[in-house]
Amino acid sequence: MLDSFRLDGKVALVTGAAYGIGFAMAEALAEAGARIAFNCRGKDHLESALKAYEEKGIQAKGYLCDVTDEVQVQNMVADIEKELGTIDILVNNAGIIKRIPMVEMSVEEFRQVVDIDLNAPFIVSKAVIPGMIKKGHGKIINVCSMMSELGRETVSAYAAAKGGLKMLTRNICSEYGRYNIQCNGIGPGYIETPQTAPLRELQPDGSRHPFDRFICAKTPANRWLKPEELKGPTVFLASDASNAVNGHILYVDGGILAYIGKQPE
Ligand code: NAP
Ligand code: GCO
């Protein structure tokens, strides 16, 4: 049974995997046997990531590519096909957040978040699915969020995009399941990465950030999660072990979505 989790010989593209969650997911796929391609926008990020993969003993291929640009994405996918082979596993991980109250947010800012967090998974999936159809199988994992289910102050664009990504996931499943393509989502809870660093910053008096305390209280596990805790779920959804799982969002949240919250003392 454990062999069905192996990814030997598979080619995986993880978008935005220079650091953070994407890096941990790519590392997991490599540990299970896959060959890794990743992209990001920053040249400095690309170089430091290539070094970080090398230090882990992973021969990852890195590409400078903005996932919102369809031509850049098509060129990258063509290069990966030439250099590594047709993509078997796609992880749509690249994403940003802007924490701005809705009425103060410009339309450009809203559009930028939706462009990277929702339109880009469409663009990259569209570029990769034809190769998967030809190959007779494929796995797509969309990195969703607590905000695929919940709202909160200041994250209107992000929640709109991540809610949309949940439905894009279900639609790719509906449209391409017949070609033996499984498209699922992983919905991480609150994970310690650069994206969430501002929410954990110590206050000038050395005390914990109020949001940090709030999130721990909202999480039955009573802590932030680490990117490495997404590794097992990623391998599961990328492997034959999950061939009958399609259109599902696997929340990896330490229990946040199950919990009504702590009663006041
Ligand atoms: P992060 O630390 O900010 O890393 C984001 C990555 O995406 C970087 O490698 C970044 O590299 C890349 N990126 C951003 N925009 C891009 C673009 N247009 N084209 C190509 N690459 C791009 O974020 P993270 O916390 O690891 O989050 C990764 C994913 O998980 C995101 O989709 C995020 O919304 C989601 N998520 C995060 C959490 C959390 O608590 N951290 C929870 C749930 C979901 P460059 O800057 O060099 O482009
Ligand atoms: C925020 C956070 C979140 C997380 C994550 C939760 O400001 O509330 O950044 O949105 O990044 O997506 O699952």
CSV table of C-alpha atoms and ligand atoms in Angstrom, one decimal:
chain,number,residue,atom,x,y,z
A,1,MET,CA,0.0,0.0,0.0
A,2,LEU,CA,2.8,2.5,0.9
A,3,ASP,CA,4.1,2.2,-2.7
A,4,SER,CA,1.0,4.0,-3.9
A,5,PHE,CA,2.3,7.2,-2.2
A,6,ARG,CA,5.6,7.1,-4.2
A,7,LEU,CA,6.1,9.6,-7.0
A,8,ASP,CA,9.2,8.2,-8.6
A,9,GLY,CA,9.7,9.5,-12.2
A,10,LYS,CA,6.9,12.0,-11.9
A,11,VAL,CA,7.4,15.6,-12.9
A,12,ALA,CA,6.0,18.2,-10.5
A,13,LEU,CA,5.6,22.0,-11.0
A,14,VAL,CA,5.1,24.0,-7.8
A,15,THR,CA,4.4,27.6,-8.4
A,16,GLY,CA,5.9,30.2,-6.1
A,17,ALA,CA,8.1,27.6,-4.4
A,18,ALA,CA,11.1,29.8,-3.6
A,19,TYR,CA,10.3,29.8,0.1
A,20,GLY,CA,7.4,29.4,2.5
A,21,ILE,CA,4.6,26.8,1.9
A,22,GLY,CA,5.6,26.1,-1.7
A,23,PHE,CA,9.1,25.2,-0.8
A,24,ALA,CA,8.0,22.7,1.8
A,25,MET,CA,5.5,21.2,-0.6
A,26,ALA,CA,8.2,20.8,-3.3
A,27,GLU,CA,10.5,19.3,-0.8
A,28,ALA,CA,7.9,16.7,0.1
A,29,LEU,CA,7.2,15.8,-3.5
A,30,ALA,CA,11.0,15.4,-4.1
A,31,GLU,CA,11.3,13.2,-1.0
A,32,ALA,CA,8.6,11.0,-2.5
A,33,GLY,CA,10.6,10.7,-5.7
A,34,ALA,CA,9.4,13.5,-8.0
A,35,ARG,CA,11.5,15.8,-10.2
A,36,ILE,CA,10.8,19.4,-9.2
A,37,ALA,CA,10.3,22.5,-11.3
A,38,PHE,CA,9.4,25.7,-9.5
A,39,ASN,CA,9.1,29.4,-10.4
A,40,CYS,CA,9.0,32.8,-8.7
A,41,ARG,CA,9.4,36.4,-9.9
A,42,GLY,CA,12.4,37.6,-7.9
A,43,LYS,CA,15.8,36.9,-9.4
A,44,ASP,CA,17.3,37.0,-5.8
A,45,HIS,CA,14.6,34.6,-4.6
A,46,LEU,CA,15.3,32.2,-7.5
A,47,GLU,CA,19.0,32.1,-6.7
A,48,SER,CA,18.6,31.7,-2.9
A,49,ALA,CA,15.9,29.0,-3.5
A,50,LEU,CA,18.2,27.0,-5.9
A,51,LYS,CA,20.8,27.1,-3.2
A,52,ALA,CA,18.3,26.0,-0.5
A,53,TYR,CA,17.1,23.1,-2.7
A,54,GLU,CA,20.7,22.0,-3.4
A,55,GLU,CA,21.4,22.1,0.4
A,56,LYS,CA,18.5,19.6,0.8
A,57,GLY,CA,20.0,17.4,-1.9
A,58,ILE,CA,17.2,18.3,-4.3
A,59,GLN,CA,18.0,19.0,-8.0
A,60,ALA,CA,15.2,21.5,-8.6
A,61,LYS,CA,14.8,23.4,-11.9
A,62,GLY,CA,14.0,27.0,-11.2
A,63,TYR,CA,12.3,29.5,-13.6
A,64,LEU,CA,11.7,33.2,-13.5
A,65,CYS,CA,8.0,33.4,-14.4
A,66,ASP,CA,5.1,35.6,-13.3
A,67,VAL,CA,2.1,33.3,-13.1
A,68,THR,CA,-0.3,36.1,-14.1
A,69,ASP,CA,1.4,36.3,-17.5
A,70,GLU,CA,-0.1,33.7,-19.9
A,71,VAL,CA,2.8,33.9,-22.4
A,72,GLN,CA,5.5,33.5,-19.7
A,73,VAL,CA,3.5,30.6,-18.2
A,74,GLN,CA,3.2,28.8,-21.6
A,75,ASN,CA,6.9,29.3,-22.3
A,76,MET,CA,7.8,27.9,-18.9
A,77,VAL,CA,5.6,24.9,-19.3
A,78,ALA,CA,7.2,24.2,-22.8
A,79,ASP,CA,10.7,24.5,-21.2
A,80,ILE,CA,9.8,22.1,-18.4
A,81,GLU,CA,8.4,19.6,-21.0
A,82,LYS,CA,11.7,19.8,-22.9
A,83,GLU,CA,14.0,19.7,-19.8
A,84,LEU,CA,12.1,17.3,-17.5
A,85,GLY,CA,9.2,15.9,-19.4
A,86,THR,CA,5.4,16.4,-19.3
A,87,ILE,CA,4.1,17.7,-16.0
A,88,ASP,CA,2.3,15.0,-13.9
A,89,ILE,CA,1.7,17.1,-10.8
A,90,LEU,CA,0.8,20.8,-10.6
A,91,VAL,CA,0.7,22.7,-7.3
A,92,ASN,CA,-0.9,26.2,-7.7
A,93,ASN,CA,0.8,27.7,-4.7
A,94,ALA,CA,2.0,31.2,-5.7
A,95,GLY,CA,-0.1,33.8,-3.9
A,96,ILE,CA,-0.2,37.2,-2.2
A,97,ILE,CA,-2.4,38.9,0.4
A,98,LYS,CA,-3.2,42.6,0.9
A,99,ARG,CA,-4.6,43.5,4.3
A,100,ILE,CA,-6.6,46.7,3.6
A,101,PRO,CA,-10.1,47.6,4.7
A,102,MET,CA,-12.4,47.1,1.7
A,103,VAL,CA,-13.5,50.7,1.4
A,104,GLU,CA,-9.9,51.9,1.5
A,105,MET,CA,-8.7,49.4,-1.1
A,106,SER,CA,-8.2,50.5,-4.7
A,107,VAL,CA,-9.7,48.6,-7.6
A,108,GLU,CA,-6.1,48.0,-8.8
A,109,GLU,CA,-5.1,46.4,-5.5
A,110,PHE,CA,-8.2,44.2,-5.4
A,111,ARG,CA,-7.5,43.1,-9.0
A,112,GLN,CA,-3.8,42.4,-8.3
A,113,VAL,CA,-4.8,39.9,-5.5
A,114,VAL,CA,-7.4,38.2,-7.6
A,115,ASP,CA,-5.1,38.1,-10.6
A,116,ILE,CA,-2.4,36.2,-8.7
A,117,ASP,CA,-4.5,34.1,-6.3
A,118,LEU,CA,-7.3,33.1,-8.7
A,119,ASN,CA,-6.7,34.0,-12.3
A,120,ALA,CA,-3.2,32.6,-12.3
A,121,PRO,CA,-4.2,29.1,-11.2
A,122,PHE,CA,-6.6,29.2,-14.2
A,123,ILE,CA,-3.7,30.3,-16.5
A,124,VAL,CA,-1.3,27.6,-15.2
A,125,SER,CA,-3.8,24.8,-15.1
A,126,LYS,CA,-4.9,25.7,-18.6
A,127,ALA,CA,-1.3,25.4,-19.8
A,128,VAL,CA,-0.7,22.1,-18.1
A,129,ILE,CA,-4.0,20.1,-18.5
A,130,PRO,CA,-3.5,19.3,-22.3
A,131,GLY,CA,-0.3,17.5,-21.5
A,132,MET,CA,-2.0,15.6,-18.7
A,133,ILE,CA,-4.8,14.5,-21.0
A,134,LYS,CA,-2.2,13.2,-23.5
A,135,LYS,CA,-0.4,11.4,-20.7
A,136,GLY,CA,-3.6,9.8,-19.4
A,137,HIS,CA,-3.4,11.1,-15.9
A,138,GLY,CA,-2.7,14.2,-13.8
A,139,LYS,CA,-2.8,15.7,-10.3
A,140,ILE,CA,-3.6,19.4,-9.6
A,141,ILE,CA,-3.4,20.8,-6.1
A,142,ASN,CA,-4.7,24.3,-5.5
A,143,VAL,CA,-3.5,26.0,-2.3
A,144,CYS,CA,-6.7,27.4,-0.8
A,145,SER,CA,-7.1,29.0,2.7
A,146,MET,CA,-9.2,29.4,5.7
A,147,MET,CA,-10.5,32.3,3.7
A,148,SER,CA,-12.0,29.8,1.2
A,149,GLU,CA,-14.6,29.4,4.0
A,150,LEU,CA,-14.3,32.3,6.4
A,151,GLY,CA,-14.1,36.1,6.1
A,152,ARG,CA,-12.4,38.6,8.3
A,153,GLU,CA,-11.7,42.3,8.4
A,154,THR,CA,-9.3,43.6,5.7
A,155,VAL,CA,-9.0,40.6,3.4
A,156,SER,CA,-11.9,41.0,1.0
A,157,ALA,CA,-9.8,40.4,-2.2
A,158,TYR,CA,-8.0,37.5,-0.7
A,159,ALA,CA,-11.2,35.8,0.5
A,160,ALA,CA,-12.9,36.4,-2.8
A,161,ALA,CA,-10.0,34.9,-4.6
A,162,LYS,CA,-9.5,31.9,-2.3
A,163,GLY,CA,-13.3,31.2,-2.3
A,164,GLY,CA,-13.2,31.3,-6.1
A,165,LEU,CA,-10.2,29.0,-6.1
A,166,LYS,CA,-12.2,26.4,-4.1
A,167,MET,CA,-14.8,26.5,-6.9
A,168,LEU,CA,-12.2,26.4,-9.7
A,169,THR,CA,-10.9,23.2,-8.0
A,170,ARG,CA,-14.4,21.7,-8.1
A,171,ASN,CA,-14.9,22.7,-11.7
A,172,ILE,CA,-11.5,21.3,-12.9
A,173,CYS,CA,-12.5,18.1,-11.2
A,174,SER,CA,-16.0,18.2,-12.9
A,175,GLU,CA,-14.6,19.0,-16.4
A,176,TYR,CA,-11.4,16.8,-16.5
A,177,GLY,CA,-12.1,13.9,-14.1
A,178,ARG,CA,-13.0,11.8,-17.1
A,179,TYR,CA,-9.4,12.1,-18.3
A,180,ASN,CA,-8.1,10.7,-15.0
A,181,ILE,CA,-7.1,14.1,-13.7
A,182,GLN,CA,-7.7,14.7,-10.0
A,183,CYS,CA,-7.9,18.3,-8.9
A,184,ASN,CA,-8.1,18.9,-5.1
A,185,GLY,CA,-7.3,21.8,-2.8
A,186,ILE,CA,-5.2,22.0,0.4
A,187,GLY,CA,-6.6,24.7,2.8
A,188,PRO,CA,-3.8,25.6,5.2
A,189,GLY,CA,-4.7,27.1,8.5
A,190,TYR,CA,-2.3,29.8,9.9
A,191,ILE,CA,1.2,28.9,8.9
A,192,GLU,CA,4.5,30.5,9.9
A,193,THR,CA,5.8,32.0,6.6
A,194,PRO,CA,6.9,35.5,5.4
A,195,GLN,CA,3.3,36.1,4.3
A,196,THR,CA,2.0,35.9,7.9
A,197,ALA,CA,5.1,37.4,9.6
A,198,PRO,CA,3.5,40.8,10.2
A,199,LEU,CA,0.7,39.0,12.2
A,200,ARG,CA,3.3,37.6,14.6
A,201,GLU,CA,5.6,40.6,15.1
A,202,LEU,CA,6.4,41.4,18.7
A,203,GLN,CA,4.8,44.7,19.9
A,204,PRO,CA,7.1,47.6,20.9
A,205,ASP,CA,6.7,46.6,24.6
A,206,GLY,CA,7.9,43.0,23.8
A,207,SER,CA,4.4,41.5,24.1
A,208,ARG,CA,2.9,39.1,21.6
A,209,HIS,CA,0.9,40.6,18.6
A,210,PRO,CA,-2.8,40.6,19.4
A,211,PHE,CA,-3.5,38.6,16.2
A,212,ASP,CA,-1.0,36.0,17.2
A,213,ARG,CA,-2.8,35.5,20.5
A,214,PHE,CA,-6.2,35.5,18.7
A,215,ILE,CA,-5.1,32.8,16.2
A,216,CYS,CA,-3.7,30.5,18.9
A,217,ALA,CA,-7.0,30.9,20.8
A,218,LYS,CA,-9.0,30.1,17.6
A,219,THR,CA,-6.9,27.0,16.9
A,220,PRO,CA,-7.7,23.9,19.0
A,221,ALA,CA,-4.0,22.9,18.5
A,222,ASN,CA,-3.3,26.3,20.3
A,223,ARG,CA,-0.4,27.2,18.0
A,224,TRP,CA,0.6,28.3,14.5
A,225,LEU,CA,1.4,25.5,12.1
A,226,LYS,CA,4.7,24.9,10.3
A,227,PRO,CA,5.0,24.6,6.5
A,228,GLU,CA,6.4,21.1,7.0
A,229,GLU,CA,3.0,20.0,8.4
A,230,LEU,CA,1.6,20.3,4.8
A,231,LYS,CA,4.1,17.7,3.4
A,232,GLY,CA,2.1,14.5,4.1
A,233,PRO,CA,-1.2,15.9,2.7
A,234,THR,CA,0.7,17.2,-0.4
A,235,VAL,CA,2.2,13.8,-1.1
A,236,PHE,CA,-1.2,12.1,-0.5
A,237,LEU,CA,-3.0,14.4,-3.0
A,238,ALA,CA,-0.2,14.1,-5.6
A,239,SER,CA,0.0,10.3,-5.5
A,240,ASP,CA,-2.0,7.3,-6.6
A,241,ALA,CA,-3.1,6.9,-3.0
A,242,SER,CA,-5.7,9.6,-3.7
A,243,ASN,CA,-6.9,8.5,-7.1
A,244,ALA,CA,-10.5,8.4,-5.9
A,245,VAL,CA,-10.4,11.8,-4.2
A,246,ASN,CA,-11.4,14.5,-6.6
A,247,GLY,CA,-12.8,18.1,-6.1
A,248,HIS,CA,-12.1,17.9,-2.4
A,249,ILE,CA,-10.5,20.6,-0.2
A,250,LEU,CA,-8.4,19.1,2.5
A,251,TYR,CA,-8.1,21.6,5.3
A,252,VAL,CA,-4.9,21.4,7.3
A,253,ASP,CA,-5.7,23.9,10.0
A,254,GLY,CA,-5.1,22.4,13.4
A,255,GLY,CA,-8.9,22.2,13.8
A,256,ILE,CA,-9.9,25.9,13.2
A,257,LEU,CA,-12.9,25.2,11.0
A,258,ALA,CA,-14.3,22.7,13.5
A,259,TYR,CA,-14.1,25.0,16.5
A,260,ILE,CA,-16.7,27.6,17.7
A,261,GLY,CA,-14.0,29.4,19.8
A,262,LYS,CA,-13.0,29.7,23.4
A,263,GLN,CA,-15.7,30.8,25.9
A,264,PRO,CA,-14.8,34.0,27.8
A,265,GLU,CA,-13.1,33.2,31.2
B,1,NAP,P1,4.9,33.6,0.8
B,1,NAP,O1,5.8,33.2,2.0
B,1,NAP,O2,4.7,35.0,0.6
B,1,NAP,O3,5.5,33.0,-0.6
B,1,NAP,C1,4.8,33.2,-1.8
B,1,NAP,C2,5.6,32.7,-3.0
B,1,NAP,O4,4.9,33.0,-4.2
B,1,NAP,C3,7.0,33.3,-3.1
B,1,NAP,O5,7.8,32.3,-3.6
B,1,NAP,C4,6.8,34.3,-4.2
B,1,NAP,O6,8.0,34.6,-4.9
B,1,NAP,C5,5.7,33.7,-5.1
B,1,NAP,N1,4.9,34.5,-5.9
B,1,NAP,C6,4.1,35.5,-5.5
B,1,NAP,N2,3.5,36.1,-6.6
B,1,NAP,C7,3.9,35.5,-7.7
B,1,NAP,C8,3.7,35.6,-9.1
B,1,NAP,N3,2.8,36.5,-9.6
B,1,NAP,N4,4.3,34.8,-9.9
B,1,NAP,C9,5.1,33.8,-9.5
B,1,NAP,N5,5.4,33.6,-8.2
B,1,NAP,C10,4.8,34.5,-7.3
B,1,NAP,O7,3.5,32.9,1.0
B,1,NAP,P2,3.1,31.5,1.8
B,1,NAP,O8,2.6,31.9,3.1
B,1,NAP,O9,4.2,30.5,1.6
B,1,NAP,O10,1.8,31.2,0.9
B,1,NAP,C11,1.9,30.3,-0.2
B,1,NAP,C12,0.4,30.0,-0.6
B,1,NAP,O11,-0.3,29.5,0.5
B,1,NAP,C13,-0.3,31.3,-1.0
B,1,NAP,O12,-1.2,31.0,-2.1
B,1,NAP,C14,-1.1,31.7,0.2
B,1,NAP,O13,-2.2,32.5,-0.1
B,1,NAP,C15,-1.4,30.3,0.8
B,1,NAP,N6,-1.7,30.3,2.2
B,1,NAP,C16,-0.9,30.7,3.1
B,1,NAP,C17,-1.2,30.6,4.5
B,1,NAP,C18,-0.3,31.0,5.6
B,1,NAP,O14,-0.7,31.0,6.8
B,1,NAP,N7,1.0,31.4,5.3
B,1,NAP,C19,-2.4,29.9,4.8
B,1,NAP,C20,-3.2,29.5,3.8
B,1,NAP,C21,-2.9,29.7,2.5
B,1,NAP,P3,8.3,36.0,-5.6
B,1,NAP,O15,8.0,37.1,-4.6
B,1,NAP,O16,9.8,35.9,-5.9
B,1,NAP,O17,7.5,36.0,-6.8
B,2,GCO,C1,-4.8,36.7,7.3
B,2,GCO,C2,-3.8,35.6,6.9
B,2,GCO,C3,-4.6,34.4,6.3
B,2,GCO,C4,-3.6,33.3,6.0
B,2,GCO,C5,-4.3,32.0,5.5
B,2,GCO,C6,-5.3,31.5,6.4
B,2,GCO,O1,-4.4,37.9,7.1
B,2,GCO,O2,-5.9,36.4,7.8
B,2,GCO,O3,-2.8,36.1,6.1
B,2,GCO,O4,-5.4,34.8,5.2
B,2,GCO,O5,-2.6,33.7,5.2
B,2,GCO,O6,-4.7,32.2,4.1
B,2,GCO,O7,-5.6,30.2,5.9
